[in-house]
Amino acid sequence: MSLVVLFDTSKFIKKRQATMYSNGVMGFFLVIALLFVFLSFKAAILTAIGIPVAFFGTFVLMQMMGITMNMMSMFGLIMALGMIVDDAIVVVENVYRYLMKGMPPREAAIQGTNEVFWSVIGAVSTTVVAFATLAFLPGNMGKVLSNVPVVVAIALVMSLLEALFVLPSHIAEWMRAPK
């Protein structure tokens, strides 16, 4: 008797994990670089921190919902990675605009976030609804793909919560009006 490995799917999962990790790190540093050029270093760091925060929240909710880290859920995370900081960039840019006008950081964070609040919610909601249609596919294909829209929706909602509630408080605490 002998034991032979005929097909090892862990190679594919490890490769997808490496892709997700490298894309996340590259996205983190690209956000910092681009926002540093157009806004400030503090704004760039505070916005980029939203990536790991949103992913952490996503992992927690995935765990609570019984969604495992498999090929489909990681595909959903990789897809969401590019969209995760969009809402945070909109919020930080609008708050920064008020800071440039000389408004105190706390007031700028409140005013800037309130001004784009519903727009950001609308943008994230349309993306979530567009992906939600995949969750209702019939048959085996629907079962296979059902994790993708759920994971994307969770990641986008976590990103939205971070951009609308956590990011403004950090801006109010750590940013000052530019000179």
Tab-separated table of C-alpha atoms in Angstrom:
chain	number	residue	atom	x	y	z
A	1	MET	CA	0.000	0.000	0.000
A	2	SER	CA	1.193	3.512	-0.792
A	3	LEU	CA	-0.127	7.005	-0.503
A	4	VAL	CA	0.199	9.215	-3.564
A	5	VAL	CA	-0.895	12.816	-4.002
A	6	LEU	CA	-2.722	12.982	-7.321
A	7	PHE	CA	-3.960	16.559	-7.278
A	8	ASP	CA	-2.837	19.207	-4.798
A	9	THR	CA	-5.144	22.242	-4.826
A	10	SER	CA	-3.228	23.928	-2.012
A	11	LYS	CA	-0.768	25.208	-4.641
A	12	PHE	CA	-3.535	27.247	-6.253
A	13	ILE	CA	-4.769	28.576	-2.932
A	14	LYS	CA	-1.244	29.580	-1.872
A	15	LYS	CA	-0.735	31.304	-5.225
A	16	ARG	CA	-4.016	33.192	-4.865
A	17	GLN	CA	-3.088	34.191	-1.302
A	18	ALA	CA	0.240	35.504	-2.573
A	19	THR	CA	-1.567	37.477	-5.283
A	20	MET	CA	-3.978	38.941	-2.743
A	21	TYR	CA	-1.132	39.872	-0.401
A	22	SER	CA	1.031	41.453	-3.109
A	23	ASN	CA	-1.924	43.387	-4.554
A	24	GLY	CA	-2.828	44.623	-1.080
A	25	VAL	CA	0.699	45.803	-0.330
A	26	MET	CA	1.061	47.402	-3.753
A	27	GLY	CA	-2.323	49.109	-3.406
A	28	PHE	CA	-1.400	50.375	0.050
A	29	PHE	CA	1.795	52.007	-1.195
A	30	LEU	CA	0.206	53.327	-4.400
A	31	VAL	CA	-2.515	55.037	-2.360
A	32	ILE	CA	0.129	56.576	-0.129
A	33	ALA	CA	2.236	57.736	-3.081
A	34	LEU	CA	-0.617	59.232	-5.082
A	35	LEU	CA	-2.330	60.933	-2.169
A	36	PHE	CA	1.024	62.256	-0.959
A	37	VAL	CA	1.485	63.940	-4.335
A	38	PHE	CA	-1.991	65.479	-4.408
A	39	LEU	CA	-2.842	65.994	-0.713
A	40	SER	CA	-0.451	65.416	2.190
A	41	PHE	CA	1.489	62.603	3.778
A	42	LYS	CA	-0.838	62.390	6.794
A	43	ALA	CA	-3.904	62.261	4.555
A	44	ALA	CA	-2.244	59.533	2.498
A	45	ILE	CA	-1.394	57.421	5.548
A	46	LEU	CA	-4.824	57.845	7.146
A	47	THR	CA	-6.543	56.861	3.901
A	48	ALA	CA	-4.263	53.884	3.222
A	49	ILE	CA	-4.848	52.538	6.734
A	50	GLY	CA	-8.435	51.953	5.594
A	51	ILE	CA	-7.287	48.986	3.479
A	52	PRO	CA	-6.178	46.729	6.364
A	53	VAL	CA	-9.001	47.992	8.583
A	54	ALA	CA	-11.627	47.088	5.968
A	55	PHE	CA	-9.991	43.718	5.338
A	56	PHE	CA	-9.861	42.948	9.060
A	57	GLY	CA	-13.567	43.745	9.383
A	58	THR	CA	-14.259	41.621	6.323
A	59	PHE	CA	-12.387	38.657	7.787
A	60	VAL	CA	-14.285	38.975	11.060
A	61	LEU	CA	-17.675	39.038	9.300
A	62	MET	CA	-16.657	36.190	6.987
A	63	GLN	CA	-15.779	34.132	10.051
A	64	MET	CA	-19.100	34.980	11.714
A	65	MET	CA	-21.016	34.031	8.558
A	66	GLY	CA	-19.119	30.760	8.107
A	67	ILE	CA	-17.411	31.816	4.857
A	68	THR	CA	-14.043	30.119	4.536
A	69	MET	CA	-10.933	31.345	2.740
A	70	ASN	CA	-11.274	29.443	-0.503
A	71	MET	CA	-10.578	30.251	-4.151
A	72	MET	CA	-13.881	32.068	-4.658
A	73	SER	CA	-13.774	34.142	-1.478
A	74	MET	CA	-10.184	35.163	-2.204
A	75	PHE	CA	-11.222	36.105	-5.746
A	76	GLY	CA	-13.894	38.339	-4.209
A	77	LEU	CA	-11.317	39.912	-1.890
A	78	ILE	CA	-8.937	40.575	-4.782
A	79	MET	CA	-11.763	42.193	-6.760
A	80	ALA	CA	-12.794	44.322	-3.773
A	81	LEU	CA	-9.230	45.404	-3.111
A	82	GLY	CA	-9.291	47.923	-5.935
A	83	MET	CA	-12.575	49.434	-4.800
A	84	ILE	CA	-11.941	49.508	-1.066
A	85	VAL	CA	-10.296	52.935	-0.809
A	86	ASP	CA	-12.426	54.777	-3.369
A	87	ASP	CA	-14.898	56.091	-0.810
A	88	ALA	CA	-12.131	56.992	1.641
A	89	ILE	CA	-10.361	59.016	-1.049
A	90	VAL	CA	-13.545	60.973	-1.736
A	91	VAL	CA	-14.019	61.712	1.965
A	92	VAL	CA	-10.411	62.674	2.681
A	93	GLU	CA	-10.210	64.906	-0.386
A	94	ASN	CA	-13.345	66.796	0.593
A	95	VAL	CA	-12.213	67.207	4.197
A	96	TYR	CA	-8.793	68.353	2.976
A	97	ARG	CA	-10.506	71.003	0.859
A	98	TYR	CA	-12.090	72.453	3.991
A	99	LEU	CA	-8.768	72.282	5.820
A	100	MET	CA	-7.180	74.296	3.015
A	101	LYS	CA	-9.842	76.961	3.494
A	102	GLY	CA	-8.607	77.335	7.080
A	103	MET	CA	-11.387	75.473	8.878
A	104	PRO	CA	-10.394	73.711	12.134
A	105	PRO	CA	-9.778	69.962	11.667
A	106	ARG	CA	-12.802	68.810	13.676
A	107	GLU	CA	-15.210	71.075	11.813
A	108	ALA	CA	-13.586	70.222	8.469
A	109	ALA	CA	-13.991	66.502	9.172
A	110	ILE	CA	-17.658	66.907	10.083
A	111	GLN	CA	-18.526	69.291	7.261
A	112	GLY	CA	-16.487	67.459	4.607
A	113	THR	CA	-17.887	64.051	5.510
A	114	ASN	CA	-21.477	65.279	5.762
A	115	GLU	CA	-21.207	66.868	2.335
A	116	VAL	CA	-20.295	63.602	0.571
A	117	PHE	CA	-22.087	61.205	2.951
A	118	TRP	CA	-25.015	60.249	0.692
A	119	SER	CA	-22.943	60.329	-2.487
A	120	VAL	CA	-20.477	57.824	-1.084
A	121	ILE	CA	-23.288	55.614	0.209
A	122	GLY	CA	-24.924	55.753	-3.228
A	123	ALA	CA	-21.693	54.839	-5.009
A	124	VAL	CA	-20.995	51.865	-2.739
A	125	SER	CA	-24.642	50.737	-2.843
A	126	THR	CA	-24.725	50.605	-6.630
A	127	THR	CA	-21.579	48.468	-6.689
A	128	VAL	CA	-22.957	46.129	-4.022
A	129	VAL	CA	-26.240	45.755	-5.936
A	130	ALA	CA	-24.374	45.083	-9.185
A	131	PHE	CA	-22.401	42.281	-7.541
A	132	ALA	CA	-25.449	40.978	-5.660
A	133	THR	CA	-26.958	39.704	-8.885
A	134	LEU	CA	-24.264	36.999	-8.932
A	135	ALA	CA	-25.639	35.654	-5.650
A	136	PHE	CA	-28.916	34.750	-7.350
A	137	LEU	CA	-27.536	32.673	-10.212
A	138	PRO	CA	-29.349	29.340	-10.457
A	139	GLY	CA	-27.829	25.886	-10.411
A	140	ASN	CA	-24.315	24.750	-9.660
A	141	MET	CA	-22.761	27.914	-11.057
A	142	GLY	CA	-24.763	29.944	-8.553
A	143	LYS	CA	-23.521	27.770	-5.701
A	144	VAL	CA	-19.922	28.101	-6.839
A	145	LEU	CA	-20.039	31.884	-7.364
A	146	SER	CA	-22.223	32.798	-4.383
A	147	ASN	CA	-19.267	33.637	-2.123
A	148	VAL	CA	-17.857	36.240	-4.523
A	149	PRO	CA	-20.661	38.837	-4.268
A	150	VAL	CA	-21.096	38.248	-0.539
A	151	VAL	CA	-17.391	38.824	0.143
A	152	VAL	CA	-17.268	41.875	-2.148
A	153	ALA	CA	-20.353	43.326	-0.435
A	154	ILE	CA	-18.903	42.740	3.033
A	155	ALA	CA	-15.580	44.334	2.056
A	156	LEU	CA	-17.270	47.365	0.516
A	157	VAL	CA	-19.573	47.888	3.494
A	158	MET	CA	-16.600	47.623	5.885
A	159	SER	CA	-14.746	50.135	3.730
A	160	LEU	CA	-17.774	52.431	3.756
A	161	LEU	CA	-18.043	52.286	7.556
A	162	GLU	CA	-14.339	53.010	7.876
A	163	ALA	CA	-14.493	55.940	5.444
A	164	LEU	CA	-17.548	57.566	6.978
A	165	PHE	CA	-16.927	57.041	10.686
A	166	VAL	CA	-13.335	56.043	11.462
A	167	LEU	CA	-11.452	58.129	8.891
A	168	PRO	CA	-13.103	61.480	9.774
A	169	SER	CA	-12.323	60.991	13.458
A	170	HIS	CA	-8.686	60.252	12.627
A	171	ILE	CA	-8.533	63.303	10.373
A	172	ALA	CA	-9.981	65.472	13.134
A	173	GLU	CA	-7.367	64.190	15.587
A	174	TRP	CA	-4.206	64.068	13.502
A	175	MET	CA	-4.442	66.494	10.591
A	176	ARG	CA	-3.889	70.219	10.621
A	177	ALA	CA	-4.612	72.901	8.063
A	178	PRO	CA	-1.879	72.915	5.380
A	179	LYS	CA	0.390	75.947	5.147
